[in-house]
Structure formats: C-alpha cells, structure tokens
mmCIF file of N, CA, C and O in Angstrom:
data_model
loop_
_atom_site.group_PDB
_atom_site.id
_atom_site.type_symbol
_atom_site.label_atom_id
_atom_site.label_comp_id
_atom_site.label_asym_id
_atom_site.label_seq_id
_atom_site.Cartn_x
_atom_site.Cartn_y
_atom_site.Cartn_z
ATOM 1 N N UNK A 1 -91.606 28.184 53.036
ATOM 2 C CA UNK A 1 -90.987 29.198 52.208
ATOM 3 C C UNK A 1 -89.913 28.518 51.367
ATOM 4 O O UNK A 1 -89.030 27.846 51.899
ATOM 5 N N UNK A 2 -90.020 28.747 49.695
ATOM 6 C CA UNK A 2 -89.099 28.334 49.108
ATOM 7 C C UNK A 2 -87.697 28.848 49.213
ATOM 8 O O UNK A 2 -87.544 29.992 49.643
ATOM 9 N N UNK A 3 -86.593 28.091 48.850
ATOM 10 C CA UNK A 3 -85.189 28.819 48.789
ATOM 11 C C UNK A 3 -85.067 30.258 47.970
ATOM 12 O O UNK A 3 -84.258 31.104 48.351
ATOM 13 N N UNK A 4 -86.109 30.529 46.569
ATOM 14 C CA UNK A 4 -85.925 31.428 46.207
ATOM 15 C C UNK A 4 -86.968 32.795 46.846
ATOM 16 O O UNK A 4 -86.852 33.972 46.505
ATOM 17 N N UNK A 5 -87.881 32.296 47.749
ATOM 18 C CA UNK A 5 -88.570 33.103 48.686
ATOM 19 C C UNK A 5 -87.279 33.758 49.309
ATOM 20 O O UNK A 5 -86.784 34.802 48.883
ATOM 21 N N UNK A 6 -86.783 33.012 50.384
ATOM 22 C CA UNK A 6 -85.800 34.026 51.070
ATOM 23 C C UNK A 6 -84.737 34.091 50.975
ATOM 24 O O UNK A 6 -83.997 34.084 51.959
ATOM 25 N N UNK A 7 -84.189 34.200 49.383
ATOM 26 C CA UNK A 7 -83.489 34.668 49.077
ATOM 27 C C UNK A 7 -83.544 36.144 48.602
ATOM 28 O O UNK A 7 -82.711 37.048 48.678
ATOM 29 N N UNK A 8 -84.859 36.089 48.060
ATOM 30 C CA UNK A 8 -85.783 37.522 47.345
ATOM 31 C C UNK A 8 -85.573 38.326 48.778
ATOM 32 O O UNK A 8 -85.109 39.464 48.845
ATOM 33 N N UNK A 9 -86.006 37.514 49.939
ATOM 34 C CA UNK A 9 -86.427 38.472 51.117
ATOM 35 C C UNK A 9 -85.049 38.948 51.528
ATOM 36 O O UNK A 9 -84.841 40.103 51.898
ATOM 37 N N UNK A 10 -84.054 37.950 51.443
ATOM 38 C CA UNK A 10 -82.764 38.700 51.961
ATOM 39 C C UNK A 10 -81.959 39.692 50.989
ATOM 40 O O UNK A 10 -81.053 40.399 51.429
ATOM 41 N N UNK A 11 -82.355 39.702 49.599
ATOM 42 C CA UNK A 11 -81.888 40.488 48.562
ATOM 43 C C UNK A 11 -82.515 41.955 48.638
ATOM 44 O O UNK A 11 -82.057 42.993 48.159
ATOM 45 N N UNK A 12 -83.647 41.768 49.343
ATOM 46 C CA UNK A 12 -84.807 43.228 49.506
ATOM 47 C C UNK A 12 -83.903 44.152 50.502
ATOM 48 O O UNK A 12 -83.478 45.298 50.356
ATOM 49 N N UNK A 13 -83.758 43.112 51.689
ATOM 50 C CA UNK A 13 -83.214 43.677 53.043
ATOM 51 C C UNK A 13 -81.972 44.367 52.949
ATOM 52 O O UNK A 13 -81.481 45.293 53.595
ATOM 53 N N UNK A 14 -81.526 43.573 51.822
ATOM 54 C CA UNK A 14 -79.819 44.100 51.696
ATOM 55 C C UNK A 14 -79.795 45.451 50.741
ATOM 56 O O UNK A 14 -78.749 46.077 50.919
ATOM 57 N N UNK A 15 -80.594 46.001 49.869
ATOM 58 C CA UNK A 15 -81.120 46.917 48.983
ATOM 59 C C UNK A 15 -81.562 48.096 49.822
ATOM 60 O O UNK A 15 -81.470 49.281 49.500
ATOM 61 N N UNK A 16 -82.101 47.556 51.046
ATOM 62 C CA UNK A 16 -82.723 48.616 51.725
ATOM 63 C C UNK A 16 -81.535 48.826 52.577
ATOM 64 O O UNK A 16 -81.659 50.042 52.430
ATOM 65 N N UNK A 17 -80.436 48.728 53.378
ATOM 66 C CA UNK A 17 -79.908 48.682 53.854
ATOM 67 C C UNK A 17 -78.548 49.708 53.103
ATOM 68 O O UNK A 17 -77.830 50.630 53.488
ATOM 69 N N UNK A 18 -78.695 49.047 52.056
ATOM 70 C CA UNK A 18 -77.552 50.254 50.588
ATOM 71 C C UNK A 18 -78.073 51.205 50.160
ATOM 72 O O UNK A 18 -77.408 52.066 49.584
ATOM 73 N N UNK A 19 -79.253 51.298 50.303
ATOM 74 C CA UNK A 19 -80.077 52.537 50.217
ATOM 75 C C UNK A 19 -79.907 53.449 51.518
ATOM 76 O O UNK A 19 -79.678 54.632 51.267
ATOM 77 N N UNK A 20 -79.958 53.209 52.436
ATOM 78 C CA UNK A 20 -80.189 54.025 53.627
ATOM 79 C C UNK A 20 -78.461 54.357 54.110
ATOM 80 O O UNK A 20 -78.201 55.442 54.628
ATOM 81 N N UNK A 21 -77.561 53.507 53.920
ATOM 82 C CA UNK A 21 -75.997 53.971 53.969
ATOM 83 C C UNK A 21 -75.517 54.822 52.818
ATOM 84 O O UNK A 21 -74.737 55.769 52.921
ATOM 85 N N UNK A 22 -76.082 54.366 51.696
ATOM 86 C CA UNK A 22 -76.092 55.319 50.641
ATOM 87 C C UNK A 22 -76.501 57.075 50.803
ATOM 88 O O UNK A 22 -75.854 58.110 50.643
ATOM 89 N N UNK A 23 -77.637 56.824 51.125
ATOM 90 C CA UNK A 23 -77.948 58.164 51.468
ATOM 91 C C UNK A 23 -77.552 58.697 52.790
ATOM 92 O O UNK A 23 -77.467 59.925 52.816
ATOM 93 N N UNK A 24 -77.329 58.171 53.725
ATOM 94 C CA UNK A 24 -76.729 58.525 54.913
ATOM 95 C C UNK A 24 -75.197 58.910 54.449
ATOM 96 O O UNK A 24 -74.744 59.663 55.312
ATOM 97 N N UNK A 25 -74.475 58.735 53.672
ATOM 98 C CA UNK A 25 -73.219 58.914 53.220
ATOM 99 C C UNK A 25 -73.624 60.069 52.563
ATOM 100 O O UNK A 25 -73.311 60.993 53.314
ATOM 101 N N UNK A 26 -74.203 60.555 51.470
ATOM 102 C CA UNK A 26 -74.678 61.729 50.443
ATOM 103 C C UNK A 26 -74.562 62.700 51.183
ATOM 104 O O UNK A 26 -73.731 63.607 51.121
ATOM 105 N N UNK A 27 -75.931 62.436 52.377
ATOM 106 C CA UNK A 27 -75.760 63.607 53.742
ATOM 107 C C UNK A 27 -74.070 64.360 54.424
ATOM 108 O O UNK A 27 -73.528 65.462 54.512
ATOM 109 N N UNK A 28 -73.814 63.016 54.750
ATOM 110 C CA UNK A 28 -72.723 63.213 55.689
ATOM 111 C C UNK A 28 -71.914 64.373 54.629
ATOM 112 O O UNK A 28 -71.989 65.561 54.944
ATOM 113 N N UNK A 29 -71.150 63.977 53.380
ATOM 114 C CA UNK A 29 -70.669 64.814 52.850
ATOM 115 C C UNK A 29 -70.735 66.352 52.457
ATOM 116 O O UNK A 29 -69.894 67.250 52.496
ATOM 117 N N UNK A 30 -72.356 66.289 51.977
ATOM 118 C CA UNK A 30 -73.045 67.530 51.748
ATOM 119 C C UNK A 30 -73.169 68.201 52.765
ATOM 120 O O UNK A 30 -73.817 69.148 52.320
ATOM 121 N N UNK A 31 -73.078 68.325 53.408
ATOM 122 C CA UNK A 31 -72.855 68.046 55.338
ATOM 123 C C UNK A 31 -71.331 69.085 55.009
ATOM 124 O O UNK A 31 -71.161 70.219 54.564
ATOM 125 N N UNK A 32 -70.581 68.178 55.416
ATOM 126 C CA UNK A 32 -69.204 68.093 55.565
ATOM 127 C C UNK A 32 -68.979 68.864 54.334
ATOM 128 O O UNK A 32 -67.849 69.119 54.751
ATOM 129 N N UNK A 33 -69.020 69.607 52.944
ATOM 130 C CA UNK A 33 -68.861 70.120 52.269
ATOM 131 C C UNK A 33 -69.568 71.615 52.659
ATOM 132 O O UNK A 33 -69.013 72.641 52.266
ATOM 133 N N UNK A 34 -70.665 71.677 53.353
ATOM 134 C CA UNK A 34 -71.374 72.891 53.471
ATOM 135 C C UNK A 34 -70.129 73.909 55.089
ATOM 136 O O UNK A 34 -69.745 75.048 55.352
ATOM 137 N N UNK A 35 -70.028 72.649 55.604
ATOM 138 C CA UNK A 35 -69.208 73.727 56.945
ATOM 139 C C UNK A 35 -67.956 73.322 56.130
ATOM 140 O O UNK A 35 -67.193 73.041 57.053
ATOM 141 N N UNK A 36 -67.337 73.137 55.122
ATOM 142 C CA UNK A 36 -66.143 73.729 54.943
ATOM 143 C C UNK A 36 -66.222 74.872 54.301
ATOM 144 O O UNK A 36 -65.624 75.797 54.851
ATOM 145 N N UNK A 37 -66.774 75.118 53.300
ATOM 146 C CA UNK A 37 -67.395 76.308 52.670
ATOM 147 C C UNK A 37 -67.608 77.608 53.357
ATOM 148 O O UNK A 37 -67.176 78.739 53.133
ATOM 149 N N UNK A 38 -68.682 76.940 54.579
ATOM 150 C CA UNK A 38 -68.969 78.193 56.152
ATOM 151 C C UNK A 38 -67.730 78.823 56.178
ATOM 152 O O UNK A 38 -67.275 79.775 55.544
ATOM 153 N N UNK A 39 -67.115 77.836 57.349
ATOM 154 C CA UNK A 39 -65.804 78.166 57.319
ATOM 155 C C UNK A 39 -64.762 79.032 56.559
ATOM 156 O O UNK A 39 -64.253 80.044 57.040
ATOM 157 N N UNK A 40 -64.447 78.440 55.092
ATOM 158 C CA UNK A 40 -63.968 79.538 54.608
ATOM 159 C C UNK A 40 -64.434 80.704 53.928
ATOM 160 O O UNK A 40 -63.812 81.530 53.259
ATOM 161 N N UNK A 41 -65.678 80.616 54.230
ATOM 162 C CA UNK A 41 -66.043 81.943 53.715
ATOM 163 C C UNK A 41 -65.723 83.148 55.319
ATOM 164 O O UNK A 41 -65.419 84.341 55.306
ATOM 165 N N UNK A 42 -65.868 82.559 56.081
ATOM 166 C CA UNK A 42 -66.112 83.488 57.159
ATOM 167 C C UNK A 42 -64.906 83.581 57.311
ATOM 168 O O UNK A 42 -64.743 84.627 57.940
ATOM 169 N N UNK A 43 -63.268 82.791 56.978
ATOM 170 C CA UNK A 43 -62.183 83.298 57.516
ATOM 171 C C UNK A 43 -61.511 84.468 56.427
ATOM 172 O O UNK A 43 -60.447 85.066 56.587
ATOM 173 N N UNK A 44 -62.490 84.601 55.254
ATOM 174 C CA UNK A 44 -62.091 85.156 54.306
ATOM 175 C C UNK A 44 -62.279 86.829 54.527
ATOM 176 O O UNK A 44 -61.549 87.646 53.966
ATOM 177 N N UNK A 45 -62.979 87.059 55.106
ATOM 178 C CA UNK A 45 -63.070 88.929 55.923
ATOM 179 C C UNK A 45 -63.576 89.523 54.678
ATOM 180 O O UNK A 45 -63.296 90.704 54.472
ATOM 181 N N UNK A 46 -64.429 88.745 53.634
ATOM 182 C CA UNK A 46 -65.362 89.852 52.882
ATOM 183 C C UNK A 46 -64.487 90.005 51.833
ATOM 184 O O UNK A 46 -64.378 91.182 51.490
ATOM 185 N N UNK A 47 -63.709 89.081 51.093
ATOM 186 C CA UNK A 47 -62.850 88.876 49.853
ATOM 187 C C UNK A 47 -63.658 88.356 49.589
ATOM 188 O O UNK A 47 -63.783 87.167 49.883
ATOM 189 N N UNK A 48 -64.757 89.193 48.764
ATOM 190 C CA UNK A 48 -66.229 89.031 47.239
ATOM 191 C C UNK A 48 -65.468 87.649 46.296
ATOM 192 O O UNK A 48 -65.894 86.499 46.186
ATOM 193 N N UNK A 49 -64.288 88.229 45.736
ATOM 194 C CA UNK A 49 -63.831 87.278 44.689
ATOM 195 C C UNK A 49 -63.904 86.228 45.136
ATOM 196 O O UNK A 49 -64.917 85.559 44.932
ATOM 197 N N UNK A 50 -62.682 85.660 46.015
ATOM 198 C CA UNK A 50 -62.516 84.340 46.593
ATOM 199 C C UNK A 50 -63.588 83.779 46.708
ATOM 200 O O UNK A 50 -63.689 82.650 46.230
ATOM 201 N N UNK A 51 -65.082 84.579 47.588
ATOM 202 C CA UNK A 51 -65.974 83.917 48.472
ATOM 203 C C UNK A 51 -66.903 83.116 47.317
ATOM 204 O O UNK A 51 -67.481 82.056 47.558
ATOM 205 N N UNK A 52 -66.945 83.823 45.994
ATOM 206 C CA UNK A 52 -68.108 83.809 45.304
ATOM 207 C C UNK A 52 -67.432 82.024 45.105
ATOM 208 O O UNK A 52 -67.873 80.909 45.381
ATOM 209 N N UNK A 53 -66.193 82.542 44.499
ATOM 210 C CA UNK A 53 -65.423 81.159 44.376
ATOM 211 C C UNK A 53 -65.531 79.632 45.358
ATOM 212 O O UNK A 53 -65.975 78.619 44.819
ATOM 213 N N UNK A 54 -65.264 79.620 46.219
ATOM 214 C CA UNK A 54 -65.896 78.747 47.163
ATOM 215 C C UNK A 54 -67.124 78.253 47.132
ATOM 216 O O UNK A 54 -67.298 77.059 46.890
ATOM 217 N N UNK A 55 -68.211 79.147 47.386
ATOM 218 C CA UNK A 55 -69.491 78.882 47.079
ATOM 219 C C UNK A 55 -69.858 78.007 45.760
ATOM 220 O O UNK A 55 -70.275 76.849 45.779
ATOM 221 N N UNK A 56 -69.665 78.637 44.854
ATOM 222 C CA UNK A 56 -69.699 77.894 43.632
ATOM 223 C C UNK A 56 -69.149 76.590 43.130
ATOM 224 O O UNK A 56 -69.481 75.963 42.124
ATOM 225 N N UNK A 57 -67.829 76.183 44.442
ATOM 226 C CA UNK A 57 -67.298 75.158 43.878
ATOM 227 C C UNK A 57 -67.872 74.197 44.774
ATOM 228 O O UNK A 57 -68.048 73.050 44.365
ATOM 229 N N UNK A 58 -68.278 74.610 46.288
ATOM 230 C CA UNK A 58 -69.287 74.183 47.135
ATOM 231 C C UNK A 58 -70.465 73.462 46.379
ATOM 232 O O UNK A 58 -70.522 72.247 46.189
ATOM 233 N N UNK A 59 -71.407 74.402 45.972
ATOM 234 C CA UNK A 59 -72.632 74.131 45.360
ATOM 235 C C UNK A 59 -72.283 72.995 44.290
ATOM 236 O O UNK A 59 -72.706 71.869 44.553
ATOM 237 N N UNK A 60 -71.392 73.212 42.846
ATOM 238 C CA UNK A 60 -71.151 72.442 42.605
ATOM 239 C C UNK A 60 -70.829 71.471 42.737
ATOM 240 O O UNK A 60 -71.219 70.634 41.922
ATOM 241 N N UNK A 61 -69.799 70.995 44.018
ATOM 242 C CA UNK A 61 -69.944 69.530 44.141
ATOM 243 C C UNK A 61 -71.259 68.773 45.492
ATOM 244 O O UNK A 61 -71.437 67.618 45.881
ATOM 245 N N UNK A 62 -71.791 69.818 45.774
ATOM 246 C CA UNK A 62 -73.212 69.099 46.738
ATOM 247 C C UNK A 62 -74.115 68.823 45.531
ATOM 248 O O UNK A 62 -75.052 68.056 45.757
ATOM 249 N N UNK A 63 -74.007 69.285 44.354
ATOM 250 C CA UNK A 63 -74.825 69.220 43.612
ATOM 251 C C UNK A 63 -74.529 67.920 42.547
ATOM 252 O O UNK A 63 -75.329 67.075 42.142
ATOM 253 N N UNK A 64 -73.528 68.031 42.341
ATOM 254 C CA UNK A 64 -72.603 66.519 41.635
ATOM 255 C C UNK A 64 -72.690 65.407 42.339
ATOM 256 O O UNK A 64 -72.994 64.386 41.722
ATOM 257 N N UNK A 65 -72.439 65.325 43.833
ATOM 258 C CA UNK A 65 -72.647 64.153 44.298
ATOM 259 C C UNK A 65 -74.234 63.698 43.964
ATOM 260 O O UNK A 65 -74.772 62.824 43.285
ATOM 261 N N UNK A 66 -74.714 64.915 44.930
ATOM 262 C CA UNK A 66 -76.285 64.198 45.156
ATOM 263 C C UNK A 66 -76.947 63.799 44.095
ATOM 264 O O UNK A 66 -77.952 63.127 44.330
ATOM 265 N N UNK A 67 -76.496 64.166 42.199
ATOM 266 C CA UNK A 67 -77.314 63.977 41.331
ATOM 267 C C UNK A 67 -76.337 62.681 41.209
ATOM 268 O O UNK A 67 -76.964 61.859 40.541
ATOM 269 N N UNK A 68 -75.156 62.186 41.545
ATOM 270 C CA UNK A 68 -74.408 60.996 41.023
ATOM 271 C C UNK A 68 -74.944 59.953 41.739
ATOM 272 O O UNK A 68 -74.838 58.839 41.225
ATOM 273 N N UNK A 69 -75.656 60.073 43.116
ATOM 274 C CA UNK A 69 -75.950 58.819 43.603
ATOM 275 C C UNK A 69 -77.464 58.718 42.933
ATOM 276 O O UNK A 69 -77.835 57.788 42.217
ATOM 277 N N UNK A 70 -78.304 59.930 43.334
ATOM 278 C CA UNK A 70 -79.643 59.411 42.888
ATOM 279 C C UNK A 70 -79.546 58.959 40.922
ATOM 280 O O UNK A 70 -80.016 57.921 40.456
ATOM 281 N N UNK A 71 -79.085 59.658 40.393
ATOM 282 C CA UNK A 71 -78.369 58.291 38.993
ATOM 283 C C UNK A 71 -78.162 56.916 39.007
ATOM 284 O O UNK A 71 -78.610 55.999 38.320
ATOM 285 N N UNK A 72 -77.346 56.975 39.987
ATOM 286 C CA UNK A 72 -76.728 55.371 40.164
ATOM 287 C C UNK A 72 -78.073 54.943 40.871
ATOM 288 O O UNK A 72 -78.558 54.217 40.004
ATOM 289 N N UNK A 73 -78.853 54.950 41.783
ATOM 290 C CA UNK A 73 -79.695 54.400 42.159
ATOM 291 C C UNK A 73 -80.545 53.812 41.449
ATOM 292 O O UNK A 73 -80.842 52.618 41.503
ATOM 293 N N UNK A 74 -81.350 55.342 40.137
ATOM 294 C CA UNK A 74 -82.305 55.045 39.560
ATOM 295 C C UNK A 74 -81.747 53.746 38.374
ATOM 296 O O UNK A 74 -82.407 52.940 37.719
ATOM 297 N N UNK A 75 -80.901 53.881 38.425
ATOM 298 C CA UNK A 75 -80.472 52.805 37.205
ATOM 299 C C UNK A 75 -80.345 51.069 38.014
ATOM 300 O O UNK A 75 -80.637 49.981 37.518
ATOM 301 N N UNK A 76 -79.786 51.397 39.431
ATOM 302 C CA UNK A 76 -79.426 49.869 40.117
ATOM 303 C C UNK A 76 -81.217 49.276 40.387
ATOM 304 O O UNK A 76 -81.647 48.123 40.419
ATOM 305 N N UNK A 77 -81.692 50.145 40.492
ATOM 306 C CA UNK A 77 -83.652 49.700 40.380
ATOM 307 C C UNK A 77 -84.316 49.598 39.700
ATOM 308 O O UNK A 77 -85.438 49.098 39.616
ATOM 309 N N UNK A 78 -83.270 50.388 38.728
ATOM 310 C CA UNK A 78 -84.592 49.464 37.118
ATOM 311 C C UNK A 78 -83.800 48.739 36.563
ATOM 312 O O UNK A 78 -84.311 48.370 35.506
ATOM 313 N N UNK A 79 -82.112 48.027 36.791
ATOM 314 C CA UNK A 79 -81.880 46.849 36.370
ATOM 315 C C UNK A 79 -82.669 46.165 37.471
ATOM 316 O O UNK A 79 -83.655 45.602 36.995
ATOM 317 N N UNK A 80 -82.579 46.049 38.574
ATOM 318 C CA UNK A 80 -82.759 45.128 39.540
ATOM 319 C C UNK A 80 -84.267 44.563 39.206
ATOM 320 O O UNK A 80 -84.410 43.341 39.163
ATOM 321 N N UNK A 81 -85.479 45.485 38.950
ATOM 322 C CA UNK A 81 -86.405 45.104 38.357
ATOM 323 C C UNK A 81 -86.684 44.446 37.331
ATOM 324 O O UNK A 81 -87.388 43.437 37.282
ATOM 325 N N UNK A 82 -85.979 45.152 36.191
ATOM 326 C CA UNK A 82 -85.699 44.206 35.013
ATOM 327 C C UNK A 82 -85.267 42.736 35.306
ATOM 328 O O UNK A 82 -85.935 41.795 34.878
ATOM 329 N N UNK A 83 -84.084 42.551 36.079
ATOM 330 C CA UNK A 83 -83.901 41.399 36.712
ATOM 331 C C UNK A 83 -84.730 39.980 37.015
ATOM 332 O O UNK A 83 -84.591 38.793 36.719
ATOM 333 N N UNK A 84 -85.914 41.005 37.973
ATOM 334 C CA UNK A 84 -86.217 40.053 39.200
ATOM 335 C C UNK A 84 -87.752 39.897 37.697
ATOM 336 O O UNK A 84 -88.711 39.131 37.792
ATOM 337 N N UNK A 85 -87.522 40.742 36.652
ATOM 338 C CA UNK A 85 -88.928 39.893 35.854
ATOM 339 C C UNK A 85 -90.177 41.093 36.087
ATOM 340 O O UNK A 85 -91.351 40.940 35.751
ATOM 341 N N UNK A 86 -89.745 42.002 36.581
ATOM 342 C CA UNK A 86 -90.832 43.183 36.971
ATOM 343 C C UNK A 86 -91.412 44.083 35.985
ATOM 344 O O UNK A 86 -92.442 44.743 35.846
ATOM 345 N N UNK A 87 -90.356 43.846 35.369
ATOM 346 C CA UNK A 87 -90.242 44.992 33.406
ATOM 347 C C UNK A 87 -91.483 44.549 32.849
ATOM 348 O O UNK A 87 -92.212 45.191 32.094
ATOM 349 N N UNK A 88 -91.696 43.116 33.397
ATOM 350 C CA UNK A 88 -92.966 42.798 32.106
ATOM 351 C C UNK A 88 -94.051 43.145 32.789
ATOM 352 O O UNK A 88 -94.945 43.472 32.009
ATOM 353 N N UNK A 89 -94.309 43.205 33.711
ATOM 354 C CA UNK A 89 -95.857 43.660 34.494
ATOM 355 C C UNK A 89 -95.903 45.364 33.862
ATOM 356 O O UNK A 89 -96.789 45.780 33.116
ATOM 357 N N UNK A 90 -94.903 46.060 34.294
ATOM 358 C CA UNK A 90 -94.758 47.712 33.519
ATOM 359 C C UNK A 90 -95.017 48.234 31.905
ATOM 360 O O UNK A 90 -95.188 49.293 31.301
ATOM 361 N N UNK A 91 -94.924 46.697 31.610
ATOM 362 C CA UNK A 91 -94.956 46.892 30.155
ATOM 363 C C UNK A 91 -96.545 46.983 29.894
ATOM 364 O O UNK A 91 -97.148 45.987 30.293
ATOM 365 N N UNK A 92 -97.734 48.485 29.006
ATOM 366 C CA UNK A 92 -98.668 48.377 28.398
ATOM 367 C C UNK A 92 -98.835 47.628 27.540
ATOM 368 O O UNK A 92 -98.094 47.772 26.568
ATOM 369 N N UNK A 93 -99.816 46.557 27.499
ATOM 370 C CA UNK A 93 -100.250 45.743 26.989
ATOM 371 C C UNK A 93 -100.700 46.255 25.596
ATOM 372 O O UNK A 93 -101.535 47.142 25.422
ATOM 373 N N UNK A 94 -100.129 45.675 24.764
ATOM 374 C CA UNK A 94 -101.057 45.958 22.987
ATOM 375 C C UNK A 94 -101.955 46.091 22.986
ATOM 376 O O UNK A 94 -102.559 45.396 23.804
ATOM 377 N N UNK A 95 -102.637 46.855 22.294
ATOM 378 C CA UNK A 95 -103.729 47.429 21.827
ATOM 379 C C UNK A 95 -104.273 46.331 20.791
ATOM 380 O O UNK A 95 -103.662 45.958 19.790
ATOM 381 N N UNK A 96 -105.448 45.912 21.185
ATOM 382 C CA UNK A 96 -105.826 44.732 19.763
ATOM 383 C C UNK A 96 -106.636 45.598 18.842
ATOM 384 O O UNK A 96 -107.518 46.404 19.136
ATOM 385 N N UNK A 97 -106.235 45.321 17.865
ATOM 386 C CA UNK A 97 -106.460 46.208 17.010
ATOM 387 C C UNK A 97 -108.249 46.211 16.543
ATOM 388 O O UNK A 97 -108.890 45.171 16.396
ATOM 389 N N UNK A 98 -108.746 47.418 16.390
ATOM 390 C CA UNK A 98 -110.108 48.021 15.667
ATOM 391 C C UNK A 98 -110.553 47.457 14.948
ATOM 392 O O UNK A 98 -109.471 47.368 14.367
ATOM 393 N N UNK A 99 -111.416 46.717 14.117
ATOM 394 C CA UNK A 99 -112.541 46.602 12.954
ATOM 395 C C UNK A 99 -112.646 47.765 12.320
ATOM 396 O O UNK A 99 -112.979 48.716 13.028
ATOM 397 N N UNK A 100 -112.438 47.989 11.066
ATOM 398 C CA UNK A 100 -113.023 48.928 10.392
ATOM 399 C C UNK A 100 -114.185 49.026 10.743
ATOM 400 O O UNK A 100 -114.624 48.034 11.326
ATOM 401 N N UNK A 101 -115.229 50.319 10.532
ATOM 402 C CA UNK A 101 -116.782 50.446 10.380
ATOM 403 C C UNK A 101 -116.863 49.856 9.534
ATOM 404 O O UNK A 101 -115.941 49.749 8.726
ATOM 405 N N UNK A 102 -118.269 49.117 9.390
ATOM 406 C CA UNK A 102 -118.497 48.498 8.194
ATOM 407 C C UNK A 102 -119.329 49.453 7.323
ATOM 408 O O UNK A 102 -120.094 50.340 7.700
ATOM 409 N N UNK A 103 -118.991 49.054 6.009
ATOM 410 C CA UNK A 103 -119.338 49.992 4.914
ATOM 411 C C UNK A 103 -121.159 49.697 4.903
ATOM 412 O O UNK A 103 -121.563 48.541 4.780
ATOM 413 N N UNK A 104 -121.847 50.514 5.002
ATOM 414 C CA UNK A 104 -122.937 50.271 4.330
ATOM 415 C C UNK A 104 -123.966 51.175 3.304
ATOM 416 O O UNK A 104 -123.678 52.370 3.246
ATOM 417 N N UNK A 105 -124.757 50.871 2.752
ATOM 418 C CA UNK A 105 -125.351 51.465 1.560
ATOM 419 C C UNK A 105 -126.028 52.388 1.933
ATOM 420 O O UNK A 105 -126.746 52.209 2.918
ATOM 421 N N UNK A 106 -126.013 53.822 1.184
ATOM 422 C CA UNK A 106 -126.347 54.928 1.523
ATOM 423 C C UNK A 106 -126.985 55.461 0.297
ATOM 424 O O UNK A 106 -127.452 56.600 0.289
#
C-alpha cells in the first residue's frame, strides 16, 4: 500500500467519524430543544399566546440547525470530491458532434 493509499484510507475514516458526531450532535440538540419547548409549554397552563410563541421559536431553530449542518455537509463533500479528483468522473462527457445528412438529388 502506497503512502497516498493510507492516507486516502485514514482521510475516509476521519470523514466518517465527523459525520456520525456531526449528526449525533444535530440530534442531541433537536433533542434538547424539543423537551425545553415540552416543558414550557406545559408550565404555561394554556397561555395560547406565549405557547404558540415557543413552539415557533422551537421549530424554528430545530429547523435552522438541521438545515445548517446538512448545508455544511453537502458543500464539505463536494469540495472534498472536487479535491480528491472525483468532479471529473461526474462530469458528462461531450457530445461529438453529428454529420449533417448528406444532401442528395431529388
């Protein structure tokens, strides 16, 4: 195995590894954002205004995070591809171009 073999292999491992703490973190919060929300909605005794309020600022940020990491992801994997030289296999190949019909006498 060349040096740049397992280096590739230890660069994979480490990707997968920021991926899975990554999203294990997303959870935890969205998580941890949903029972605070619980919480104060239920200590709130049916105050409509407040509750709607909470909720909404709830939703909004489970919804901000989770679209901020899967962003950052999709972008750290298509540089990383671009990178590693992958862009050009993705790339459709040109079209070689047609021959006219040839004209003939009618």
């Amino acid at each position: 195995m060349s040096r740049n073999e397992g280096r590739a292999g230890r660069d994979t491992d480490l990707e997968k590894i920021r991926a899975r703490y990554g999203l294990f973190a997303v959870i935890v919060s969205n998580v941890a954002i949903a029972v605070v929300a619980i919480v104060g909605v239920w200590q709130l005794d049916g105050d409509k205004g407040v509750i709607i309020g909470i909720l909404t600022a709830a939703f909004t940020a489970v919804s901000s995070l989770t679209t901020a990491y899967l962003g950052i992801k999709a972008v750290s994997n298509t540089a990383q591809a671009i990178a590693l030289g992958d862009g050009a296999a993705r790339r459709h190949p040109e079209a070689t171009p047609v021959a006219p019909p040839a004209q003939g006498a009618s």
